[in-house]
PDB file of C-alpha atoms in Angstrom:
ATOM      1  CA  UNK A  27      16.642   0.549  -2.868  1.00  0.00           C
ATOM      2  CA  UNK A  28      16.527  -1.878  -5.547  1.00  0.00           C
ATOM      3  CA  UNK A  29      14.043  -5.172  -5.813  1.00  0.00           C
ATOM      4  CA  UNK A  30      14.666  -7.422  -3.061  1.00  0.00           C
ATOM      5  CA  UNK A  31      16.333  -5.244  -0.921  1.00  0.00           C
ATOM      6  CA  UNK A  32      15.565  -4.915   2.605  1.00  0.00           C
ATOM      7  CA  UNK A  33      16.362  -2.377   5.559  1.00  0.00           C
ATOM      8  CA  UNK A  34      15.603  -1.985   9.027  1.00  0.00           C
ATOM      9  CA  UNK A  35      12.994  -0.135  10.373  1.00  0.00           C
ATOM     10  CA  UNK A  36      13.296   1.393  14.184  1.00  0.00           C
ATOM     11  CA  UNK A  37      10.874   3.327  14.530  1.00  0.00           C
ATOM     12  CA  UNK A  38       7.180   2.482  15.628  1.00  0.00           C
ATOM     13  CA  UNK A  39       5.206   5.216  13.775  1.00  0.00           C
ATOM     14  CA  UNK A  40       5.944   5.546   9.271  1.00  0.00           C
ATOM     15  CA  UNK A  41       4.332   7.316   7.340  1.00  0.00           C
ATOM     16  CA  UNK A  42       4.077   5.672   3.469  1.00  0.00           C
ATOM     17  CA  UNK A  43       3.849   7.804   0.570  1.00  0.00           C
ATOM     18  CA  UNK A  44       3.203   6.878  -3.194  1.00  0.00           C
ATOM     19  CA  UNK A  45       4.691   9.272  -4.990  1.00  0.00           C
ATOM     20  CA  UNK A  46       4.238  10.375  -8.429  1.00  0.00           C
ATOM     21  CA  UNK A  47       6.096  12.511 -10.557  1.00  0.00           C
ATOM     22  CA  UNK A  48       3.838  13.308 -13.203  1.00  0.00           C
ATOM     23  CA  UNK A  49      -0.102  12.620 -12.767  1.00  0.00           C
ATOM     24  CA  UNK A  50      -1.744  11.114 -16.108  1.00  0.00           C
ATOM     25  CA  UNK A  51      -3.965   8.460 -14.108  1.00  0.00           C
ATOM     26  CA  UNK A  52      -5.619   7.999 -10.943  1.00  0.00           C
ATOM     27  CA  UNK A  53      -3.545   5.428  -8.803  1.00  0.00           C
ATOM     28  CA  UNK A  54      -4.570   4.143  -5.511  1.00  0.00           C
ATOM     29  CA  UNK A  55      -2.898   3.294  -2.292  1.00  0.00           C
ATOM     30  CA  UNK A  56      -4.163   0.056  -0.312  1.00  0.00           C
ATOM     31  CA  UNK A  57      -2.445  -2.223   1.906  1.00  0.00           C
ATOM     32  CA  UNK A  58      -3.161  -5.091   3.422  1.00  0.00           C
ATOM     33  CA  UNK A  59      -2.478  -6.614   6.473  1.00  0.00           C
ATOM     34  CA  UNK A  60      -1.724 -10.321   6.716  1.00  0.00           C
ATOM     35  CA  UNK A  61      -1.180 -13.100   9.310  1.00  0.00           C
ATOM     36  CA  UNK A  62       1.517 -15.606   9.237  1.00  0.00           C
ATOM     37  CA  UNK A  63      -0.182 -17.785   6.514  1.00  0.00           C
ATOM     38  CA  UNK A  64       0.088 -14.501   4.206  1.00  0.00           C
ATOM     39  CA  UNK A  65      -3.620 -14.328   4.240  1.00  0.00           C
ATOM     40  CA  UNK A  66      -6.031 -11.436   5.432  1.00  0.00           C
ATOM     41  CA  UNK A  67      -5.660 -11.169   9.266  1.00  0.00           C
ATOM     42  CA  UNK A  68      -9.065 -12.186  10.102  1.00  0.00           C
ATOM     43  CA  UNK A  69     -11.246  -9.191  12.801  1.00  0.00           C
ATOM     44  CA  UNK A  70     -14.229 -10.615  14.189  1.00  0.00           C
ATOM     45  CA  UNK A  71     -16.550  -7.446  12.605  1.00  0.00           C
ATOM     46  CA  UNK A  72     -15.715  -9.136   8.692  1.00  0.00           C
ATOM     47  CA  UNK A  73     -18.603  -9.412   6.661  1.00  0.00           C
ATOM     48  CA  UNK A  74     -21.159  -7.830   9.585  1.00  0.00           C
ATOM     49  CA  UNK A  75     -22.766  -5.010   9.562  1.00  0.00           C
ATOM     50  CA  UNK A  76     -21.507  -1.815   7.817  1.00  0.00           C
ATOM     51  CA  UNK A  77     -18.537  -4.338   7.423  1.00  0.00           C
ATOM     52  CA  UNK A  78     -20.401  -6.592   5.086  1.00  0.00           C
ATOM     53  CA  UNK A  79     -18.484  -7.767   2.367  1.00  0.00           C
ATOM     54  CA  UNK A  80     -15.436  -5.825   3.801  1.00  0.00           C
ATOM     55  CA  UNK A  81     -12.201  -6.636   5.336  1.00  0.00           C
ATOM     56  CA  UNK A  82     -11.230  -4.438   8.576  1.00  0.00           C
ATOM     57  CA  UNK A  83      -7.389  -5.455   8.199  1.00  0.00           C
ATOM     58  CA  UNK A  84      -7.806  -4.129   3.754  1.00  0.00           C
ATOM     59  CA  UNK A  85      -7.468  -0.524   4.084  1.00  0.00           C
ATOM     60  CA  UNK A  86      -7.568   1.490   0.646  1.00  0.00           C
ATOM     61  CA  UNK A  87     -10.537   3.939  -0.915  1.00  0.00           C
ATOM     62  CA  UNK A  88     -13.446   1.846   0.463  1.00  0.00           C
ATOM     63  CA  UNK A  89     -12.001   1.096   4.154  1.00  0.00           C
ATOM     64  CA  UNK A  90      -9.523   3.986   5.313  1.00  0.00           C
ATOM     65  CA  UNK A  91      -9.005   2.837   8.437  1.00  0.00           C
ATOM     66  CA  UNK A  92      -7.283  -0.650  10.316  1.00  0.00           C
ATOM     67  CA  UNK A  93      -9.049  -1.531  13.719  1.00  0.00           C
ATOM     68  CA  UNK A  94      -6.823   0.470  16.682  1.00  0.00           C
ATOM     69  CA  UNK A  95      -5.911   3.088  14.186  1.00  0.00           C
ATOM     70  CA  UNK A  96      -3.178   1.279  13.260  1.00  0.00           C
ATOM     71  CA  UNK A  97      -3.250   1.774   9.470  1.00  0.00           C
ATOM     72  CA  UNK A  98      -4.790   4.826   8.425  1.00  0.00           C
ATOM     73  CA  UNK A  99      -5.027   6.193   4.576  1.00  0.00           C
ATOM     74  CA  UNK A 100      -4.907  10.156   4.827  1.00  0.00           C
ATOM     75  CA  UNK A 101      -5.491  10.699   1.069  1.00  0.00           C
ATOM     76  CA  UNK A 102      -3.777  13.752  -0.637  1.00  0.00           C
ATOM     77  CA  UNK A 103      -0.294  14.532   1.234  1.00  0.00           C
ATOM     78  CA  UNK A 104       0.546  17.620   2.450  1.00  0.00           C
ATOM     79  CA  UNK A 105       2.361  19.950  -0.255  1.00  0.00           C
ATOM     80  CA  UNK A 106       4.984  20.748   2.539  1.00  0.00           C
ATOM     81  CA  UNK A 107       6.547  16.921   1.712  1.00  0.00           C
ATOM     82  CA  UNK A 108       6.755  17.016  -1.382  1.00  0.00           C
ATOM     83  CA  UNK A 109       9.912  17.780  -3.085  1.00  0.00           C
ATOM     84  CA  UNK A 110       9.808  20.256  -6.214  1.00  0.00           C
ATOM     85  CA  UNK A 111      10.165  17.762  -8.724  1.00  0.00           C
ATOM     86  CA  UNK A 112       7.109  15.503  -6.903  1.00  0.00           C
ATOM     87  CA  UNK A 113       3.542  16.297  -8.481  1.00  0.00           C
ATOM     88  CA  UNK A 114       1.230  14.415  -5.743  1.00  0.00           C
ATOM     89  CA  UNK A 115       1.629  11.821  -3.391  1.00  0.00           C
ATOM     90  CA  UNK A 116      -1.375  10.011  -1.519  1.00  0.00           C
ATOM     91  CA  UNK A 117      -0.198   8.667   2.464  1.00  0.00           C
ATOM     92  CA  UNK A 118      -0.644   6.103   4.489  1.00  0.00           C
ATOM     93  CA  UNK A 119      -0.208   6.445   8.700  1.00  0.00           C
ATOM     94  CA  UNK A 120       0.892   2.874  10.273  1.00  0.00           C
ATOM     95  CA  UNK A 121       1.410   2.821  14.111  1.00  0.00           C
ATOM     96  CA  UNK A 122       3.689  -0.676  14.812  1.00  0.00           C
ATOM     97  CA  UNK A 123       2.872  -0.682  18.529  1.00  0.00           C
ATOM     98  CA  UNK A 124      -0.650  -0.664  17.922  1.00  0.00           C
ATOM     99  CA  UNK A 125      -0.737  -2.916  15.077  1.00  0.00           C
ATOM    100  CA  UNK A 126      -2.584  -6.586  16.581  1.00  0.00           C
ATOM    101  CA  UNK A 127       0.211  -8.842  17.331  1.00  0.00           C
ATOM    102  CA  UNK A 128      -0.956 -11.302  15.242  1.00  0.00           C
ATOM    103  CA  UNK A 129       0.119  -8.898  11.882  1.00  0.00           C
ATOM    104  CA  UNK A 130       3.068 -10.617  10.687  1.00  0.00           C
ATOM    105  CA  UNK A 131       3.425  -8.503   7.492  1.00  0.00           C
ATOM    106  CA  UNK A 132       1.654  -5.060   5.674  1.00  0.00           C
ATOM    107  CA  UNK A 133       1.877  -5.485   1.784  1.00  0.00           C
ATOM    108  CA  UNK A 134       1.554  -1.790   0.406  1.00  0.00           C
ATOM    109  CA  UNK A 135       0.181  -1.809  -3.369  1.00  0.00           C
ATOM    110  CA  UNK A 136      -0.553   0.955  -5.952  1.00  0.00           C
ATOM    111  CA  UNK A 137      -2.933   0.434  -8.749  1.00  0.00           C
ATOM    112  CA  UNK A 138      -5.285   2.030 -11.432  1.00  0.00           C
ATOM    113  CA  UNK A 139      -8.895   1.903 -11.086  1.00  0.00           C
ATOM    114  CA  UNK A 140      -8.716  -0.491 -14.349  1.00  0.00           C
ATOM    115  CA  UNK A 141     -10.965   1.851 -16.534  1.00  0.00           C
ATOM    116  CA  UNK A 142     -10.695   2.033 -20.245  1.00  0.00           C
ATOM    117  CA  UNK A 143      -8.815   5.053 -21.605  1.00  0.00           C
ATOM    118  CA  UNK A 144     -11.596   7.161 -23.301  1.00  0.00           C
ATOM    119  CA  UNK A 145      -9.861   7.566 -26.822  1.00  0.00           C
ATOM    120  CA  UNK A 146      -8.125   4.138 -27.479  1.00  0.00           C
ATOM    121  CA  UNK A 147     -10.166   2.117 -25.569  1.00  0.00           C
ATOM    122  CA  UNK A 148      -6.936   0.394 -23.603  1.00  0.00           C
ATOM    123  CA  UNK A 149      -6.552  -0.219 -20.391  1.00  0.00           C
ATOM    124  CA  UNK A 150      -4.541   1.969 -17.958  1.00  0.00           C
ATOM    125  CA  UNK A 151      -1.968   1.180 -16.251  1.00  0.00           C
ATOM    126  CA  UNK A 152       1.251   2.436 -14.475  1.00  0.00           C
ATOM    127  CA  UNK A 153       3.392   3.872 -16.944  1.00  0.00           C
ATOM    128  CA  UNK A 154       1.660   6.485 -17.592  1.00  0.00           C
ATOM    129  CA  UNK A 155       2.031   7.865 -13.871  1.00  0.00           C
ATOM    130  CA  UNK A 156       5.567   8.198 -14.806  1.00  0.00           C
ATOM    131  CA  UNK A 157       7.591   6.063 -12.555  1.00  0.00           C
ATOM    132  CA  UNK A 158       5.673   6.419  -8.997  1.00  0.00           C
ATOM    133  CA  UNK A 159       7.409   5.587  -6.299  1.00  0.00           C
ATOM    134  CA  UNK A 160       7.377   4.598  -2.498  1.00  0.00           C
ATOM    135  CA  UNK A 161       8.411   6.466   0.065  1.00  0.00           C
ATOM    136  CA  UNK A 162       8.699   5.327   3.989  1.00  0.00           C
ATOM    137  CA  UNK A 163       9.482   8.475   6.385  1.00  0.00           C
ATOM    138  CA  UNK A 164       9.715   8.013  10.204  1.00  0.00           C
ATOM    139  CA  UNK A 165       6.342  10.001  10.927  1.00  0.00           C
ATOM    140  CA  UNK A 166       7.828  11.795  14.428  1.00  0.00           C
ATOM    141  CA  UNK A 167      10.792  13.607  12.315  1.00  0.00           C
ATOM    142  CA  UNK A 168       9.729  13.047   8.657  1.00  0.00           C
ATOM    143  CA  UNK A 169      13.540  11.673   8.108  1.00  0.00           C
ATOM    144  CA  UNK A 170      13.272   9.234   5.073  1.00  0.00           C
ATOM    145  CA  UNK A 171      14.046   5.681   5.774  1.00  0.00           C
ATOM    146  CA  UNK A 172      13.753   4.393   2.214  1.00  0.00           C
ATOM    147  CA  UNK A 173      12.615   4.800  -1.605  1.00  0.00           C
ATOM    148  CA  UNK A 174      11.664   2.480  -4.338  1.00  0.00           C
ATOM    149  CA  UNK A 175      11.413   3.382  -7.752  1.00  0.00           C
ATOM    150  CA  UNK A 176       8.516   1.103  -9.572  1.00  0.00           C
ATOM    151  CA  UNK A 177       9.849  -0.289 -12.629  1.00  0.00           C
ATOM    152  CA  UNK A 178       7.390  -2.986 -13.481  1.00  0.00           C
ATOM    153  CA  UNK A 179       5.072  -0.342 -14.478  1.00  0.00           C
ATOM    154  CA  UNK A 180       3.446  -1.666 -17.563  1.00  0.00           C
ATOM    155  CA  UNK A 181       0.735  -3.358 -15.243  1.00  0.00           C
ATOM    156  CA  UNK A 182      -2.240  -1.819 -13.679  1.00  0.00           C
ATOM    157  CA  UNK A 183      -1.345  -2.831  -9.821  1.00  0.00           C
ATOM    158  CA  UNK A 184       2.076  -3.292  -8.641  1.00  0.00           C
ATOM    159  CA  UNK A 185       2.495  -5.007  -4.772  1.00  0.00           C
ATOM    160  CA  UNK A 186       5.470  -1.873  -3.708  1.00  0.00           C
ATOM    161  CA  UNK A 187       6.626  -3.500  -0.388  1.00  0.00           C
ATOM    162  CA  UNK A 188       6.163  -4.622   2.243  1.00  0.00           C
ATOM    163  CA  UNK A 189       6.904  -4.331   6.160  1.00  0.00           C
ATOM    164  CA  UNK A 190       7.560  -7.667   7.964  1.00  0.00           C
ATOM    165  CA  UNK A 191       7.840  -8.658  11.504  1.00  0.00           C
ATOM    166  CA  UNK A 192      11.324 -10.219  12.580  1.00  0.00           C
ATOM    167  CA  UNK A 193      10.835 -10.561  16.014  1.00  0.00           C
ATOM    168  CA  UNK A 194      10.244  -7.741  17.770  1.00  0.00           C
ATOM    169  CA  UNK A 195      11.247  -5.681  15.033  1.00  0.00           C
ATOM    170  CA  UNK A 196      10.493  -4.915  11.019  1.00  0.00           C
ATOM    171  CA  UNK A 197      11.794  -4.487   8.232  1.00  0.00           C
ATOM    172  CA  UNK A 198      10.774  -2.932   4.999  1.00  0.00           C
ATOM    173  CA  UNK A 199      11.287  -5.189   1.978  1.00  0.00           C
ATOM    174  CA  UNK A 200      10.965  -3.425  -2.000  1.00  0.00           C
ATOM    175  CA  UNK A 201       9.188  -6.171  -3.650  1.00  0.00           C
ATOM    176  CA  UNK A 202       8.154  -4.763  -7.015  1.00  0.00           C
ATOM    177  CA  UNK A 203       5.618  -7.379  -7.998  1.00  0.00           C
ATOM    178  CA  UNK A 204       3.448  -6.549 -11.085  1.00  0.00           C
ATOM    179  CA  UNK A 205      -0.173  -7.910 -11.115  1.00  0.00           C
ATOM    180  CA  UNK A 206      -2.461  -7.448 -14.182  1.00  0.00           C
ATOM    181  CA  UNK A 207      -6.249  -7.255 -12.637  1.00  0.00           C
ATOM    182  CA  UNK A 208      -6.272  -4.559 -11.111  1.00  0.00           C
ATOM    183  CA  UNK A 209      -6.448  -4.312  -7.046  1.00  0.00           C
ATOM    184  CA  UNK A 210      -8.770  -7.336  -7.109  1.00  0.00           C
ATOM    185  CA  UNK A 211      -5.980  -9.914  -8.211  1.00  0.00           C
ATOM    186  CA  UNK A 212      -4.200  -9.034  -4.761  1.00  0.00           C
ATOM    187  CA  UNK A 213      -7.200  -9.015  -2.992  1.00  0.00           C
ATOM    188  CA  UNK A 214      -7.702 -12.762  -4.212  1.00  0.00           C
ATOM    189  CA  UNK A 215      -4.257 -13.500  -3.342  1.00  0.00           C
ATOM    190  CA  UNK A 216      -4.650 -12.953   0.175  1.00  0.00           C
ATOM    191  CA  UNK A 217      -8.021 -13.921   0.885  1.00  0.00           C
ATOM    192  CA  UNK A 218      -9.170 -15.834   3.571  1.00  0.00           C
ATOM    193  CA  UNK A 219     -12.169 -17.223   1.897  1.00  0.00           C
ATOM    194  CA  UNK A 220     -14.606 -16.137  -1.362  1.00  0.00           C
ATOM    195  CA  UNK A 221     -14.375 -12.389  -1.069  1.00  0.00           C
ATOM    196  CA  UNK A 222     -18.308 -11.458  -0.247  1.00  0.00           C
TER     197      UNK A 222
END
C-alpha cells in the first residue's frame, strides 16, 4: 500500500502487527478508538477507579485491553509470523463484532518512548527502527490483508492507519502521519476533554 490508500476489510477478527526490521529503539503500539467526532469514544469507567486518569477505549503499554475484549495488545509476536528478514514485531487483537457500535474508526500509532539517546543527547525517533512497518492479517487464517511501509520516519510517533466503519463494513486506510511529541501529541488530538 502506499499513503492514502485504502482496502477492504471482510473479515471480523485482524490481527495488527508493527513490524520492524532491525531493532535500535523501543517503539510502541497504541491505538485508539474514536467516535464519529474523531474523539476518544467515551466508557462510563473513564477517570474512576483503577481507571483514573485513563481512557478504556486508549489501549497501548498502560491499558492493554478495550472494554468487550475488543482491542487487545498481546506484546511480543509469536516468532512463527515473522518472516526471516523480520527482527520483532509487537500485536494487536481487534474483534469488529464486538467492537461498541458507536466506534466509528481505530487509529493504530507507533512511537518511541521520547527518551534522550545516552551519548548525543538527541531525541529518538523512528529511523533508527529501520523502516517499521504495519501489518493487518485476518487472525482465523493469518492470510495478510495489507502492509505499509513507514516513510515519515524522522519523527518519534507516526499515526500508521487506520480502520474505519463504512456501513456495516471497514476498511483499512495507510495514513502515514508523522507527529513530533511523542504518543502524547495524539493523545491530545483525540481527547475528549483535559487528559487527567
Amino acid at each position: 500500500m502506499k499513503q492514502g490508500d485504502r482496502v477492504q476489510v471482510t473479515c471480523t477478527k485482524i490481527r495488527v502487527d508493527l513490524v520492524e526490521r532491525h531493532k535500535i529503539v523501543e517503539v510502541d503500539l497504541s491505538a485508539f478508538v474514536l467516535a464519529k467526532n474523531e474523539k476518544f469514544l467515551v466508557h462510563p469507567d473513564d477517570n474512576k477507579g483503577e481507571y483514573a486518569n485513563k481512557r478504556r477505549y486508549f489501549v497501548y503499554y498502560g491499558n492493554e485491553e478495550a472494554p468487550d475484549n475488543a482491542v487487545s495488545l498481546i506484546g511480543d509476536a509469536d516468532r512463527d509470523n515473522l518472516c526471516d528478514n523480520e527482527f520483532a514485531a509487537l500485536e494487536m487483537l481487534v474483534d469488529l463484532e464486538r467492537l461498541n457500535s458507536s466506534a466509528n474508526q481505530i487509529v493504530f500509532s507507533a512511537s518511541t518512548d521520547f527518551t534522550p539517546l545516552k551519548e548525543s543527547g538527541e531525541k529518538e525517533d523512528l529511523s533508527q527502527s529501520t523502516s517499521p512497518y504495519i501489518r493487518i492479517c485476518n487472525q482465523e487464517n493469518e492470510e495478510e490483508i495489507c502492509r505499509f511501509i513507514l516513510t515519515d520516519d524522522w519523527t518519534d510517533c507516526i499515526e500508521m492507519g487506520r480502520l474505519v466503519r463504512d456501513g456495516n463494513s471497514w476498511e483499512f486506510e495507510a495514513t502515514g502521519i508523522g507527529y513530533d511529541g511523542g504518543l502524547s501529541s495524539l493523545v491530545n488530538k483525540y481527547k475528549v476533554e483535559d487528559w487527567g
